[in-house]
Coordinates of C-alpha atoms in Angstrom, one line a residue:
M1 CA -5.6 46.7 18.8
A2 CA -8.9 45.8 20.5
E3 CA -10.9 47.8 17.9
R4 CA -9.2 46.0 15.0
I5 CA -9.9 42.6 16.7
E6 CA -13.5 43.5 17.3
Q7 CA -13.8 44.5 13.6
R8 CA -12.4 41.2 12.4
L9 CA -14.8 39.3 14.7
E10 CA -17.7 41.3 13.4
D11 CA -16.6 40.4 9.8
R12 CA -17.2 36.8 10.9
L13 CA -20.8 37.3 11.9
P14 CA -22.5 36.8 8.5
E15 CA -20.9 33.4 7.9
L16 CA -21.6 32.3 11.5
E17 CA -25.3 33.4 11.1
Q18 CA -25.6 31.5 7.9
L19 CA -24.1 28.4 9.6
E20 CA -26.7 28.6 12.4
R21 CA -29.6 29.5 10.0
V22 CA -29.0 26.5 7.7
G23 CA -28.6 24.1 10.6
L24 CA -24.9 23.2 10.2
F25 CA -23.9 24.6 13.7
T26 CA -25.9 25.2 16.9
R27 CA -26.0 28.6 18.7
K28 CA -23.8 27.1 21.5
E29 CA -21.2 26.0 18.9
I30 CA -21.3 29.5 17.2
R31 CA -20.4 31.0 20.6
A32 CA -17.5 28.6 21.1
V33 CA -16.2 29.5 17.6
L34 CA -16.3 33.2 18.5
R35 CA -14.5 32.7 21.8
K36 CA -11.8 30.6 20.1
A37 CA -11.5 33.1 17.2
S38 CA -11.2 36.0 19.7
A39 CA -8.4 34.3 21.6
L40 CA -6.5 33.4 18.4
E41 CA -7.0 37.0 17.0
Y42 CA -5.4 38.5 20.1
K43 CA -2.4 36.3 19.7
I44 CA -1.7 37.4 16.1
Q45 CA -2.2 41.1 16.9
R46 CA 0.5 41.3 19.6
R47 CA 3.6 43.4 19.0
A48 CA 5.9 40.3 19.4
L49 CA 4.5 38.0 16.8
R50 CA 5.1 34.2 17.0
K51 CA 5.0 31.8 14.0
E52 CA 3.3 29.2 16.1
D53 CA 0.3 31.5 16.8
F54 CA -0.3 31.9 13.1
I55 CA 0.1 28.1 12.5
N56 CA -2.4 27.4 15.3
Y57 CA -4.9 29.9 13.9
I58 CA -4.6 28.5 10.3
Q59 CA -5.0 24.9 11.7
Y60 CA -8.1 25.9 13.6
E61 CA -9.7 27.4 10.4
V62 CA -8.7 24.4 8.4
N63 CA -10.3 22.1 11.0
L64 CA -13.4 24.3 10.9
L65 CA -13.6 23.9 7.1
E66 CA -13.3 20.1 7.4
L67 CA -16.1 20.0 10.0
I68 CA -18.4 22.1 7.8
K69 CA -17.6 19.7 4.9
K70 CA -18.6 16.7 7.0
R71 CA -21.7 18.4 8.4
R72 CA -22.8 19.3 4.8
A73 CA -22.4 15.6 3.7
R74 CA -24.3 14.4 6.7
I75 CA -27.4 16.6 6.3
G76 CA -27.1 16.8 2.5
Y77 CA -27.0 20.6 2.2
P78 CA -24.7 21.8 -0.6
F79 CA -25.8 25.5 -0.8
K80 CA -24.5 28.8 0.5
K81 CA -20.9 27.9 -0.1
D82 CA -20.0 31.4 -1.2
E83 CA -21.3 33.0 2.0
I84 CA -19.7 30.4 4.3
E85 CA -16.6 28.6 2.9
H86 CA -15.5 31.4 0.7
S87 CA -15.2 33.8 3.6
I88 CA -13.2 31.3 5.7
L89 CA -10.9 30.5 2.7
H90 CA -10.2 34.2 2.2
R91 CA -9.3 34.5 5.8
V92 CA -6.9 31.5 5.7
H93 CA -5.2 32.9 2.6
S94 CA -4.8 36.3 4.4
L95 CA -3.3 34.5 7.4
F96 CA -0.8 32.6 5.2
N97 CA 0.1 35.9 3.4
R98 CA 0.8 37.6 6.7
A99 CA 2.9 34.7 8.0
T100 CA 4.9 34.2 4.8
G101 CA 5.4 38.0 4.6
K102 CA 6.9 38.0 8.1
W103 CA 8.9 34.7 7.9
K104 CA 9.9 34.7 4.2
D105 CA 12.7 32.2 4.6
D106 CA 10.5 29.4 6.0
V107 CA 10.0 27.2 3.0
Q108 CA 7.8 24.8 4.9
L109 CA 5.3 27.7 5.5
W110 CA 5.2 28.4 1.8
L111 CA 4.7 24.7 1.0
S112 CA 1.8 24.6 3.5
H113 CA 0.1 27.4 1.7
V114 CA 0.6 25.6 -1.6
A115 CA -0.8 22.4 -0.2
F116 CA -3.8 24.3 1.2
C117 CA -4.5 25.9 -2.2
K118 CA -4.3 22.5 -3.9
Q119 CA -6.6 20.9 -1.4
W120 CA -9.3 23.6 -1.8
N121 CA -8.8 24.0 -5.6
A122 CA -7.8 27.7 -5.3
K123 CA -6.0 27.8 -8.6
H124 CA -6.0 31.6 -9.0
Q125 CA -4.6 32.0 -5.4
L126 CA -2.0 29.3 -6.0
S127 CA -0.7 31.0 -9.1
K128 CA 0.0 34.1 -6.9
V129 CA 1.6 32.0 -4.2
F130 CA 4.0 30.4 -6.6
S131 CA 4.8 33.7 -8.2
T132 CA 5.7 35.3 -4.8
M133 CA 7.5 32.3 -3.5
L134 CA 9.7 31.9 -6.5
A135 CA 10.6 35.6 -6.4
I136 CA 11.9 35.0 -2.9
H137 CA 13.2 31.4 -3.2
S138 CA 14.6 31.5 -6.7
N139 CA 17.7 29.6 -5.5
K140 CA 15.7 26.4 -4.9
P141 CA 15.3 24.3 -8.2
A142 CA 12.8 22.0 -6.5
L143 CA 10.3 24.8 -6.1
W144 CA 10.6 25.8 -9.8
I145 CA 9.9 22.2 -10.8
M146 CA 6.9 22.0 -8.5
A147 CA 5.4 25.2 -10.0
A148 CA 6.0 24.1 -13.6
K149 CA 4.5 20.6 -12.9
W150 CA 1.4 22.2 -11.5
E151 CA 1.1 24.4 -14.6
M152 CA 1.5 21.4 -16.9
E153 CA -0.5 18.8 -15.1
T154 CA -3.2 20.8 -13.3
R155 CA -3.7 23.9 -15.4
L156 CA -2.8 22.0 -18.6
S157 CA -0.7 25.0 -19.7
S158 CA 2.4 23.8 -21.5
E159 CA 3.3 27.4 -22.4
S160 CA 3.3 28.5 -18.7
A161 CA 5.3 25.5 -17.7
R162 CA 7.9 26.1 -20.4
H163 CA 8.1 29.8 -19.4
L164 CA 8.8 28.7 -15.7
F165 CA 11.5 26.2 -16.8
L166 CA 13.2 28.8 -18.9
R167 CA 13.2 31.3 -16.0
A168 CA 14.5 28.6 -13.7
L169 CA 17.4 27.8 -16.0
R170 CA 18.5 31.4 -16.0
F171 CA 19.0 31.1 -12.2
H172 CA 20.3 27.5 -12.4
P173 CA 22.0 27.0 -15.8
E174 CA 23.8 23.8 -14.7
C175 CA 21.1 22.0 -12.7
P176 CA 20.6 18.5 -14.1
K177 CA 17.2 17.9 -12.4
L178 CA 15.8 21.1 -14.0
Y179 CA 16.9 20.0 -17.4
Q180 CA 15.5 16.5 -16.9
E181 CA 12.1 17.7 -15.9
Y182 CA 12.1 20.3 -18.7
F183 CA 12.9 17.5 -21.1
R184 CA 10.1 15.4 -19.7
M185 CA 7.6 18.3 -19.9
E186 CA 8.4 18.8 -23.6
L187 CA 7.9 15.1 -24.3
M188 CA 4.6 15.1 -22.4
H189 CA 3.5 18.1 -24.4
A190 CA 4.4 16.3 -27.7
E191 CA 2.5 13.2 -26.5
K192 CA -0.5 15.3 -25.6
Q193 CA -0.6 16.9 -29.1
R194 CA -0.2 13.5 -30.8
K195 CA -3.2 12.2 -28.9
E196 CA -5.3 15.3 -29.7
K197 CA -4.4 15.0 -33.4
K198 CA -5.2 11.3 -33.4
E199 CA -8.6 11.9 -31.8
F200 CA -9.5 14.6 -34.4
E201 CA -8.5 12.3 -37.2
Q202 CA -10.5 9.4 -35.9
A203 CA -13.5 11.6 -35.6
K204 CA -12.8 12.8 -39.2
M205 CA -13.0 16.4 -38.0
D206 CA -11.5 19.3 -39.9
L207 CA -8.4 20.4 -38.0
G208 CA -9.0 23.9 -39.3
E209 CA -7.1 26.4 -37.1
F210 CA -5.4 23.7 -35.1
N211 CA -1.9 23.5 -36.6
Y212 CA 0.1 20.5 -35.3
S213 CA 3.8 20.9 -36.2
E214 CA 5.4 17.7 -37.2
E215 CA 8.6 18.7 -35.5
I216 CA 6.9 19.2 -32.2
L217 CA 4.9 16.0 -32.6
N218 CA 8.2 14.1 -33.1
G219 CA 9.8 15.6 -29.9
E220 CA 12.1 18.2 -31.6
M221 CA 11.6 20.6 -28.6
A222 CA 12.8 17.9 -26.3
R223 CA 15.8 17.3 -28.6
I224 CA 16.7 21.0 -28.4
V225 CA 16.5 20.9 -24.6
Y226 CA 18.7 17.8 -24.6
R227 CA 21.4 19.2 -26.9
D228 CA 21.5 22.5 -24.9
A229 CA 21.8 20.5 -21.6
S230 CA 24.5 18.2 -23.0
Q231 CA 26.8 21.2 -23.6
K232 CA 26.4 22.5 -20.1
I233 CA 26.1 19.3 -18.0
K234 CA 28.9 16.7 -18.1
G235 CA 28.7 13.2 -16.8
V236 CA 27.2 9.9 -17.8
E237 CA 24.6 10.0 -15.0
F238 CA 22.7 12.9 -16.7
Q239 CA 22.8 11.1 -20.1
L240 CA 21.4 7.9 -18.6
A241 CA 18.7 9.8 -16.7
V242 CA 17.5 11.6 -19.9
L243 CA 17.6 8.3 -21.8
S244 CA 15.4 6.6 -19.2
I245 CA 12.9 9.5 -19.6
A246 CA 12.9 9.2 -23.4
K247 CA 12.2 5.5 -23.2
L248 CA 8.9 6.2 -21.4
F249 CA 7.5 7.6 -24.7
D250 CA 6.9 5.4 -27.8
F251 CA 7.7 8.1 -30.4
T252 CA 11.3 8.8 -29.3
Q253 CA 13.2 6.1 -31.1
D254 CA 15.3 8.6 -33.1
L255 CA 16.0 10.7 -30.0
Q256 CA 17.0 7.6 -27.9
K257 CA 19.4 6.7 -30.7
E258 CA 21.0 10.1 -30.6
I259 CA 21.4 10.0 -26.8
L260 CA 22.9 6.5 -27.0
E261 CA 25.4 7.5 -29.7
S262 CA 26.4 10.6 -27.7
L263 CA 26.8 8.3 -24.6
Q264 CA 29.1 5.9 -26.4
T265 CA 31.1 8.6 -28.1
R266 CA 31.7 11.0 -25.2
Y267 CA 31.8 8.6 -22.3
A268 CA 33.3 5.4 -23.8
D269 CA 35.7 5.0 -20.9
D270 CA 33.0 5.4 -18.1
P271 CA 32.1 2.2 -16.4
L272 CA 28.4 3.3 -16.2
T273 CA 28.2 3.5 -20.0
W274 CA 29.4 -0.1 -20.3
D275 CA 27.1 -1.2 -17.5
Y276 CA 24.2 0.3 -19.3
M277 CA 25.2 -1.2 -22.7
A278 CA 25.6 -4.6 -21.1
R279 CA 22.3 -4.5 -19.2
R280 CA 20.6 -3.3 -22.4
E281 CA 21.1 -6.8 -23.9
L282 CA 18.6 -8.1 -21.3
E283 CA 16.0 -5.6 -22.4
L284 CA 16.6 -6.1 -26.1
G285 CA 16.0 -9.8 -25.7
S286 CA 12.7 -9.2 -23.7
L287 CA 11.4 -7.0 -26.5
Q288 CA 11.4 -9.7 -29.0
P289 CA 8.0 -11.3 -29.7
T290 CA 7.5 -14.5 -27.7
E291 CA 5.2 -17.3 -28.6
H292 CA 3.8 -20.0 -26.3
T293 CA 7.1 -21.6 -25.3
T294 CA 8.1 -24.3 -22.9
K295 CA 9.8 -23.5 -19.6
Q296 CA 13.0 -25.1 -20.9
K297 CA 13.0 -22.8 -23.9
K298 CA 12.4 -19.8 -21.6
V299 CA 15.3 -20.8 -19.4
S300 CA 17.5 -21.2 -22.5
E301 CA 16.5 -17.8 -23.8
M302 CA 17.3 -16.2 -20.5
A303 CA 20.7 -17.9 -20.3
Q304 CA 21.5 -16.7 -23.8
R305 CA 20.5 -13.1 -22.9
E306 CA 22.7 -13.2 -19.8
E307 CA 25.6 -14.6 -21.9
R308 CA 25.3 -11.6 -24.3
C309 CA 25.4 -9.3 -21.3
C310 CA 28.5 -11.0 -20.0
A311 CA 30.1 -10.8 -23.4
V312 CA 29.7 -7.0 -23.3
F313 CA 31.0 -6.9 -19.7
D314 CA 34.0 -9.0 -20.7
E315 CA 34.8 -6.5 -23.5
A316 CA 34.3 -3.7 -20.9
V317 CA 36.8 -4.9 -18.4
R318 CA 39.4 -5.3 -21.2
A319 CA 38.7 -1.8 -22.5
V320 CA 38.3 -0.1 -19.0
P321 CA 40.3 -2.2 -16.5
T322 CA 39.3 -0.4 -13.3
E323 CA 38.0 -1.3 -9.9
D324 CA 34.7 0.4 -10.7
M325 CA 34.2 -1.5 -13.9
W326 CA 34.8 -4.9 -12.2
K327 CA 32.4 -3.7 -9.5
C328 CA 29.6 -3.1 -12.1
Y329 CA 30.3 -6.6 -13.6
I330 CA 30.2 -8.3 -10.2
T331 CA 27.1 -6.4 -9.1
F332 CA 25.3 -7.5 -12.3
C333 CA 26.3 -11.2 -11.7
L334 CA 25.2 -11.1 -8.1
E335 CA 21.8 -9.6 -9.1
R336 CA 21.2 -12.3 -11.6
Y337 CA 22.3 -15.0 -9.1
N338 CA 19.9 -13.7 -6.4
R339 CA 17.0 -13.7 -8.8
K340 CA 14.6 -16.6 -8.1
T341 CA 14.4 -19.4 -10.7
N342 CA 13.0 -22.9 -10.7
S343 CA 15.8 -24.1 -13.0
E344 CA 18.7 -25.6 -11.1
E345 CA 20.8 -25.6 -14.2
L346 CA 20.4 -21.8 -14.7
K347 CA 21.0 -21.3 -10.9
Q348 CA 24.3 -23.3 -11.2
K349 CA 25.3 -21.5 -14.3
R350 CA 24.8 -18.1 -12.6
L351 CA 26.8 -19.2 -9.5
E352 CA 29.7 -20.5 -11.7
R353 CA 29.7 -17.2 -13.7
T354 CA 29.7 -15.1 -10.5
L355 CA 32.6 -17.0 -8.9
S356 CA 34.5 -16.9 -12.1
V357 CA 34.1 -13.1 -12.3
F358 CA 35.2 -12.7 -8.7
S359 CA 38.3 -14.8 -9.4
K360 CA 39.2 -12.8 -12.5
A361 CA 38.8 -9.5 -10.7
H362 CA 41.0 -10.8 -7.9
E363 CA 43.7 -12.0 -10.3
S364 CA 43.7 -8.5 -11.9
S365 CA 44.2 -7.0 -8.4
L366 CA 41.2 -4.8 -9.1
L367 CA 38.7 -6.3 -6.6
L368 CA 37.5 -3.7 -4.0
E369 CA 37.8 -4.5 -0.3
A370 CA 34.0 -4.5 0.2
L371 CA 33.5 -7.1 -2.5
Y372 CA 35.8 -9.7 -0.8
K373 CA 33.2 -10.0 1.9
Q374 CA 30.5 -10.8 -0.6
W375 CA 32.7 -13.3 -2.3
L376 CA 33.5 -15.1 0.9
Q377 CA 29.8 -15.2 1.9
L378 CA 28.9 -16.7 -1.5
L379 CA 31.6 -19.4 -1.1
L380 CA 30.5 -20.3 2.4
D381 CA 26.8 -20.4 1.2
S382 CA 27.9 -22.7 -1.6
N383 CA 29.8 -25.0 0.8
L384 CA 33.2 -24.2 -0.9
S385 CA 35.0 -23.9 2.4
E386 CA 38.6 -24.6 1.1
K387 CA 38.2 -21.9 -1.5
A388 CA 36.8 -19.5 1.2
V389 CA 40.0 -20.0 3.3
E390 CA 42.2 -19.3 0.3
V391 CA 40.2 -16.1 -0.6
A392 CA 40.3 -14.9 3.0
E393 CA 44.1 -15.4 3.1
A394 CA 44.4 -13.6 -0.3
A395 CA 42.3 -10.7 1.0
V396 CA 44.5 -10.0 4.0
R397 CA 47.6 -10.1 1.7
H398 CA 46.0 -7.3 -0.5
F399 CA 44.7 -5.3 2.5
S400 CA 47.0 -6.2 5.3
N401 CA 46.2 -3.0 7.3
S402 CA 42.4 -3.5 7.1
V403 CA 40.7 -4.6 10.4
E404 CA 37.6 -5.7 8.4
M405 CA 39.7 -8.0 6.2
W406 CA 41.4 -9.7 9.2
Q407 CA 38.1 -9.9 11.0
M408 CA 36.6 -11.6 8.0
R409 CA 39.4 -14.1 7.7
L410 CA 39.2 -14.9 11.4
Q411 CA 35.5 -15.4 11.2
V412 CA 35.9 -17.9 8.4
L413 CA 38.6 -19.8 10.3
I414 CA 36.4 -19.9 13.5
L415 CA 33.4 -21.0 11.5
L416 CA 35.3 -23.9 9.9
K417 CA 37.0 -24.7 13.3
R418 CA 40.6 -24.5 11.9
D419 CA 43.6 -25.0 14.1
N420 CA 45.5 -21.9 13.2
V421 CA 43.1 -19.4 14.7
T422 CA 45.4 -18.2 17.5
Q423 CA 48.3 -17.8 15.0
C424 CA 46.0 -15.7 12.7
F425 CA 45.0 -13.5 15.6
E426 CA 48.6 -12.8 16.4
E427 CA 49.3 -11.9 12.8
A428 CA 46.3 -9.6 12.7
I429 CA 47.4 -7.7 15.8
K430 CA 50.9 -7.4 14.4
H431 CA 49.8 -6.0 11.1
V432 CA 47.0 -3.6 12.2
K433 CA 47.7 -0.5 14.2
S434 CA 46.5 -0.4 17.8
K435 CA 43.7 2.2 17.0
G436 CA 40.7 0.5 15.6
T437 CA 41.6 -3.1 16.7
L438 CA 38.7 -3.4 19.1
P439 CA 36.6 -5.7 16.8
L440 CA 39.6 -8.0 16.6
W441 CA 40.1 -8.2 20.4
T442 CA 36.3 -8.7 21.1
L443 CA 36.3 -11.5 18.5
W444 CA 39.4 -13.0 20.0
V445 CA 38.2 -13.1 23.6
E446 CA 34.7 -14.3 22.5
W447 CA 36.4 -17.2 20.7
S448 CA 38.7 -17.9 23.6
E449 CA 35.8 -18.0 26.1
G450 CA 34.4 -21.0 24.2
T451 CA 37.7 -22.7 23.3
N452 CA 40.6 -22.0 25.6
S453 CA 41.1 -22.4 29.4
R454 CA 40.0 -19.8 31.9
E455 CA 43.7 -18.9 32.6
D456 CA 44.3 -18.3 28.9
T457 CA 41.2 -16.2 28.5
E458 CA 42.0 -14.1 31.5
A459 CA 45.5 -13.5 30.2
L460 CA 44.0 -12.4 26.9
Y461 CA 41.7 -10.0 28.6
Q462 CA 44.6 -8.5 30.6
R463 CA 46.6 -8.2 27.4
S464 CA 43.7 -6.5 25.5
L465 CA 43.5 -3.8 28.2
H466 CA 47.0 -2.7 27.4
A467 CA 46.9 -3.3 23.6
T468 CA 43.8 -1.2 22.9
T469 CA 43.5 2.6 23.0
P470 CA 42.0 4.1 26.2
A471 CA 38.6 4.7 24.5
E472 CA 38.4 1.1 23.2
S473 CA 39.6 -0.4 26.5
V474 CA 36.3 0.7 28.0
T475 CA 34.4 -2.0 26.1
M476 CA 37.0 -4.6 27.1
K477 CA 36.6 -3.7 30.8
E478 CA 32.8 -4.3 30.5
M479 CA 33.4 -7.6 28.8
Y480 CA 36.1 -8.6 31.3
L481 CA 33.8 -7.8 34.2
D482 CA 30.9 -9.8 32.8
W483 CA 33.1 -12.8 31.9
T484 CA 34.8 -12.8 35.4
Y485 CA 31.4 -12.8 37.2
R486 CA 30.1 -15.7 35.0
N487 CA 33.2 -17.8 35.5
G488 CA 34.7 -16.7 38.8
G489 CA 31.8 -15.6 41.0
Y490 CA 31.1 -12.5 43.1
K491 CA 34.3 -12.3 45.2
K492 CA 36.6 -12.5 42.2
V493 CA 34.6 -9.9 40.2
K494 CA 34.7 -7.5 43.1
R495 CA 38.5 -7.7 43.3
L496 CA 38.7 -7.2 39.5
F497 CA 36.4 -4.2 39.7
T498 CA 38.6 -2.6 42.4
S499 CA 41.6 -3.3 40.2
L500 CA 40.1 -1.9 37.0
C501 CA 39.0 1.2 38.8
E502 CA 42.6 2.3 39.1
N503 CA 42.9 3.1 35.4
R504 CA 40.6 5.5 33.5
P505 CA 38.5 5.8 31.3
F506 CA 35.3 4.1 32.3
S507 CA 31.8 3.8 30.9
L508 CA 28.6 4.2 32.8
D509 CA 27.6 0.7 31.8
F510 CA 30.8 -0.5 33.6
F511 CA 29.5 0.8 36.9
R512 CA 25.9 -0.2 36.2
K513 CA 27.0 -3.7 35.6
M514 CA 28.7 -3.9 39.0
I515 CA 25.7 -2.4 40.7
Q516 CA 23.5 -5.0 39.0
I517 CA 25.9 -7.8 40.1
E518 CA 25.7 -6.6 43.7
K519 CA 21.9 -6.5 43.6
E520 CA 21.8 -10.1 42.4
Q521 CA 23.5 -11.3 45.6
E522 CA 21.4 -12.8 48.4
S523 CA 23.0 -10.5 50.9
C524 CA 23.0 -7.3 48.9
K525 CA 25.0 -4.7 50.9
M526 CA 24.0 -1.1 50.8
L527 CA 27.5 -0.2 51.8
H528 CA 28.9 -1.7 48.5
L529 CA 26.1 -0.1 46.4
R530 CA 27.0 3.3 47.9
E531 CA 30.6 2.7 46.9
Y532 CA 29.7 1.9 43.3
Y533 CA 27.3 4.8 43.0
E534 CA 29.9 7.2 44.5
R535 CA 32.5 6.0 42.0
A536 CA 30.1 6.4 39.1
L537 CA 29.1 9.8 40.2
R538 CA 32.7 11.0 40.3
E539 CA 32.9 10.2 36.6
F540 CA 29.4 10.9 35.3
G541 CA 27.7 13.0 38.0
S542 CA 27.8 16.2 36.1
T543 CA 26.2 14.8 32.9
N544 CA 23.7 12.1 34.0
T545 CA 20.5 12.9 35.9
D546 CA 19.3 9.3 36.0
L547 CA 22.3 8.2 38.0
W548 CA 21.4 10.6 40.8
L549 CA 17.8 9.5 40.8
D550 CA 18.7 5.8 40.9
Y551 CA 21.0 6.5 43.9
I552 CA 18.1 8.2 45.7
K553 CA 15.7 5.3 44.8
E554 CA 18.2 2.8 46.2
E555 CA 18.4 4.7 49.5
L556 CA 14.6 4.8 49.7
S557 CA 13.9 1.1 48.6
H558 CA 16.9 -0.9 50.1
P559 CA 16.2 -2.5 53.5
K560 CA 19.5 -1.0 54.8
G561 CA 19.1 2.3 52.9
K562 CA 19.0 5.7 54.7
P563 CA 16.1 7.9 53.4
E564 CA 17.6 10.8 55.4
N565 CA 20.6 10.7 52.9
C566 CA 18.3 11.7 50.0
G567 CA 18.4 15.4 50.9
S568 CA 22.2 15.6 50.7
I569 CA 22.2 13.5 47.5
H570 CA 19.7 16.0 46.0
W571 CA 21.8 19.0 47.1
R572 CA 25.0 17.5 45.6
A573 CA 23.2 16.8 42.3
M574 CA 22.0 20.4 42.1
K575 CA 25.6 21.5 42.6
M576 CA 27.2 19.1 40.1
L577 CA 24.7 18.9 37.2
Q578 CA 25.2 21.4 34.4
G579 CA 22.9 23.6 32.3
D580 CA 19.4 22.3 31.4
L581 CA 20.2 19.0 33.3
V582 CA 19.4 20.8 36.5
E583 CA 15.8 21.5 35.4
D584 CA 15.5 18.0 34.1
F585 CA 16.6 16.6 37.4
V586 CA 14.2 18.8 39.4
S587 CA 11.2 17.7 37.3
K588 CA 12.1 14.0 37.6
Y589 CA 12.8 14.3 41.3
T590 CA 9.3 15.9 41.8
L591 CA 7.7 13.0 39.9
L592 CA 9.7 10.6 42.1
Q593 CA 8.4 12.3 45.3
T594 CA 4.8 12.2 44.1
G595 CA 5.1 8.5 43.2
H596 CA 4.9 9.0 39.4
L597 CA 8.4 7.8 38.6

């Protein structure tokens, strides 16, 4: 092994001598490079190879290349690149090849090699990397697309890119993304040929052997790709994606028309088709030539375009009366309403239209649960409070088991300061199952704190502890403790804490809250703090290192603390903590002893 390393270091000498001779590096720096290279070589020649060692070696060589590049720029010396950089680049490629040969499944390693080749313009080497990588990772469409894009955009080889896409489609015959990118590539190829032909014609040059097929120039290859893909890939999303690509090229009107006809014929009942057809009315309007018009006329034209969109949507909800169709319609209306405009008339018209669509969807019983919240927010923002109350009530009738719907209705009633809030809370608790009611209880007690008497609020807290599930009652205990301290003082909260400790489960924050309350007292008693820490450790001592450390800190810093107890606390922690937590505790305890924590 030593002989092999010596040989590899000797191979470096010519490039290092050149670096010193031309003044890019000093003799001292050359020695430092040799020492570092020697250490890195030993690491990658061991029997038990580690990926990190190869990555570190590659990173060192890349940094060296960057340093040479900066030194060259500084002294203005562009010569001897073959003797210096070429040798280092060859070594980096060799390291990458060894690493990817050993850890073939690491895609990130392959991509790092690709990125390195691109950065240093190693086209020939990159072609080999792509070839080897795709042979191993043929199951990843994204890699095929990357290779084909490189062939098309960097090497300007449409034929190679097409060949890669065709190979990829043999492995992934139903991959929408592959077909989309193949379709895009064929259109780019057609556009490139159209530009070439135009330039030749403008220069009045004889095309001679250059034979530009009219079919290719008009995007027939892309049409073939589209037709083949349409037979294998179902779904309106693919059709819309291909159509959006075709719209990027100005010679694809016939192709766009074909895709649109296919979309309307095969997916007439899909909400996304109708959504596209409706939104298209906005684009069609914007394509019309516009002269110097007044603001009023522009507003009028925009209103007309939106009306045309809504007319299509109205037809859509009659033809396809589904929740998803109404959702598309409402989403469109909300988008238009949220667009900025200086015209109050247009803003008002958009608001009225949006509220009208919400009402129609609700009357059809096809309004999704999530959309009720947006409807209510819109009504409240528009100061239509009475309507908001009606909508909230209707929402809980439709979704009587939904916690979110009840929470939404209650928030509206609280916001508007209605009298029937308590009655509504009772209804909500009756309709909703006990599991998941925590948001309702937290909302209820928060409202009660600011509205009802202390006695009523305390009774409500007590009731919530029994009504919620054990896991949810943990949060209520924390809130109850905090409220009692704010309203009843230290003695009352201490009695409550003792009472609540009789029923599990607890949270760590529950104990930490009580510890904090004790520390806020003028006569903070260490005896009480020990009690709280001991209770907390019984519950969380095996899973929380910070709790043990805080206990030790308390014994060390409190006036009545006993530093001699720290040893026994440490011993107990080592016995109770599990797995890696022991090591974590030891390191933190060491930092504490040295004054760094």
